[in-house]
Amino acid sequence: MSYTQRATPVFAQLCTFLVQDIHGDLPARVLNVLERRGRQRSSELKQSSYLNRIQIGHGLVVLAQQHLVFHSPSTEPTTFYEPDWCQCYDLVRVGKIAAFVEERFGQKASNVISNLLTLGHTSLADLLDAYFPSSQQGDGLTNTSTGVAASGDKDTVTSADELYDIVHTLMEHGWVIQASEAQYLSPEDLYNFAQQQALQEHFGGSFPTGTKDKDKLSQLVMANKRRIRDAWLELPNSSSSSRKRKANAADCDPCARQRLNDGQYASIKNCRHSPEDDLVIRVNPEKTAVAMRTHHLVGLVEQLIGSTTARLYEIILRSLEKNIPRCFEDYSDPAPANMEDQPQWEPNLDHIVNTRDIAQQAKIHGLDICNGLDPHAVARIAKTTSNGKGVLAQPVDHTTLSFHQREELVEGHMQLLVDHPLHFTTWHARGQYRVDFDLMAKHLIQHEIEDTLLAKHGVNGRKLVRALLRKGKLEERSVCNTLMASAATVRKVVNDLALQGYVETQEVPKVDRREAKLSNHLVWYDIQRARERLLHDTYKAQLRILQRINFEQEKAKELLNKANRTDVAGNESKYLKQSELQDLKKCQEVVEKLYLQLQRQDDLVAVLRDYCGPFLTA
Amino acid sequence: MASASTAPPELASKAEEGAAVAPAAEDMGSRADMLYEECAKRPEGTTFFQRDLTGMQIARDLNELLNLVGDLSNRHLLKPLQFEGEPCWKLRPKDIADKLRRLVPDERLLYQHIDNAHTEGVWSKALRAKTNLAQPTVTKYLKSLESKDLIQAVMSVKTPNRKMYLLKHLKPSEDVAGGPWQNEGDFDSALIEVAAKVVANKVEHDTCIRVSAGWNNYTSSDRQAVIAHKKAQTKSMPDIEDALPVQPYHPPTDSGASRLVHRSNPGYPTTITLAKYLNETGLLRGKTVRESDMEQLLEMLVLEGTLENVSASTFRTVIPPINQKFNGFVDAPCGNCPVFDLCSDEGPITARTCAYFAEWLETTSEEP
Ligand code: SF4
């Protein structure tokens, strides 16, 4: 995550805020020191802060348990700590993760994932203990503060096997992965480690000298990184029988896991239970973005095309999600130096859907797929007629359609998706469509930038960046001609946008002195720059919202304290005065509104940051 | 349109040589007038070659014809030209010829040069260079020509701040005045708006269909399907925003209002068909749009978000968003804040003292 990992002061501050919000002051203060001083040993941390050794220790434990810091490999004599900003930022998404899992796998799974989020990472045995406290208490994880309640509620897990099944499903779909020490390696450490491995295996431990070999090395490094990472996604080799908790040491095959967990990072513990019990699992941080992307795209289709098409698109994207562990490949092979070596672009076969399957699914969901299409087309398919205004002569009940007709109707919706300029799907083969996420990612970013400018600067702001994106660098006069607007209007938008850093201007004198009249005024737009600009501004806006939440709560502090008192909580109407009740309600609403906006800004962050890597412009 | 495209750019003053032959008789003057009248019967702007003039059978022989033409040229009633090396002439209206006769030589020289420039017009600096006259003289005579209604000055679109001179009765060329979209060197926003609307409506008519709410009024026989349908309607999209009190209003899935839907397999309008359509409406007050003008307008409409390209030269309507939402950034105060860059963690402008948050949340802020 080298690109997304880059932290500006605003981003770091935002992350620290989030950590403080969820995990309290101490970890946030440790993080703050790490931010100011950079990579540190824990002893150095003490020197550069007012915290004592114990406090730092506690802080670091929390941070490490939650994967909020990187630390250097445990094989090294001293451990260095470094903040893992991305994971810190992801704290803003915990609510989303639970909601996504609930939508997909139901309430129980959502409950499990919430627990995993609270715990950071945990072994299956510990998780089981948390749900079904066994005789061995004092694990530290079973205390009630984790919110695990094993009651007979229909929404909570009732048996160990059920828990295993849920975890298994979640792992199968990539929501939960194996925890591994390699996840604690900072990008730099990971690179070194992968490089060391490559050197050992292919170059006898010493650095290669030739350019060809160097290229090969960088490829190997990437391949190693991918291998390390992909191993986390692997499912433990379990058959349902092994899940029956045989307390049999012979079942435990350390070699198997060693392979899975990549060499020195195998998590071999004593084998108390079945091998899976020792499996240490955590939530896959990359999967959230995949679900967010689905959600965002479906929302866009709903807005831009129609709700029925959006439902179908949701079916499509959800069916693909299982094959998509992450939004984009962060560790892709470095681009070859000359263009000819460029590997041929190949469509990703994992992103293909069949209209038959979708038609089937739509039927299961009871979706009226006649909606949102040209009535004439519907009439043709359903063998009826429609008048000029598109009213059907004989109404068509979608439940009575033949399978073939349903398929044709779905094709109609697919055509709408294909034809849209954002290219939500592309035609792949007869009856098959492909979702080209990479292509779309850029359009999505551009769409957000345009929306922002439309809201802030009106239609001319959006027109300008669209024109520049299409045509590249333009001279002021050509801008006027393209926008069909007067020079005065154009100058104003150009100035506004340039001030905010969305477009750049350049003045090229035509004579040997600098005079506005005798110069060419060029304007251009770089999507990557605008993207970073908007991302940074959004971080800042998020920070302001958090600060405002703090402020609003601070204002109502006394009241909130009172309302949170154990005797009052739940009996507010009994103990609080009418005016207090009103104030409390107002305060809660305000905070809720702010949190909602924070979440919506996070959606924007995801579009701008998480769906594709940086664009390289010449 | 007085300028014929066949007219050569250079003025041939050959015929004026004919003026050397003194007008013989009164008779000749009236014959010359006859010739003029005969020519005037032809469509305006016709170019006359020698064979055309002899064909009128007014002059008895070639010599006389030359004399007549020379006489008319002297009186500025004929404008001598050359086309592919062959001399030819065009008529000048009598009133203009009258005025021309009263010009001083320098003035006339300027007039000739301006005449040469046709609809392109000529820049005053270029005139000075061509005529070798002093700047004040040029300025003075240009003024006087203008006051006599013989020439006009227009602002060039291509090179703003340049006054281009051309004959009064000419319509400036596209290069000078811009296409149909421009008026006096600037975009004619009213005209553009009208044209854009007409074009957008046409495209919408061709590519979209408005579907009314009750287009498919079926009563389902399948009880279970009805329930599922209802459920799908109410549940529509599970959205975190839905759970919260402040959410943009979502109309239900099958809203009562009619909706715009893209036609399946329409004949998409193209630049050419749209240009033709617009010209046929006759809305542009005599102006015609060429393909390139239409291209410009359509591109602007695409940038504006009214239309979208289906292919390079075919278009369709953008279905307006069902409920325009922007994004979390601009929908919150900070996204539109004029002091965004000045706002910081402490100091006079912070999230605590922020007036915009106070307004948005209907709460109070700290006094800075
Ligand atoms: S907190 Fe208030 S003043 Fe600061 S940027 Fe946001 S809206 Fe502007």
PDB file of C-alpha atoms in Angstrom, chain B residues 39 105 119 129 174 181 222 255 289-290 295:
ATOM      1  CA  CYS B  39     -26.694  43.891 -66.640  1.00  0.00           C
ATOM      2  CA  PRO B 105      -7.841  59.662 -54.420  1.00  0.00           C
ATOM      3  CA  THR B 119     -15.547  39.413 -46.572  1.00  0.00           C
ATOM      4  CA  ALA B 129       1.418  48.989 -45.082  1.00  0.00           C
ATOM      5  CA  GLU B 174     -16.694  33.312 -40.426  1.00  0.00           C
ATOM      6  CA  TRP B 181     -23.085  31.308 -32.902  1.00  0.00           C
ATOM      7  CA  ASP B 222     -49.007 -15.234  -7.972  1.00  0.00           C
ATOM      8  CA  SER B 255     -42.604   6.113  -8.228  1.00  0.00           C
ATOM      9  CA  VAL B 289     -25.316  26.083 -39.416  1.00  0.00           C
ATOM     10  CA  ARG B 290     -22.790  23.929 -41.153  1.00  0.00           C
ATOM     11  CA  GLU B 295     -20.303  19.760 -34.083  1.00  0.00           C
TER      12      GLU B 295
END
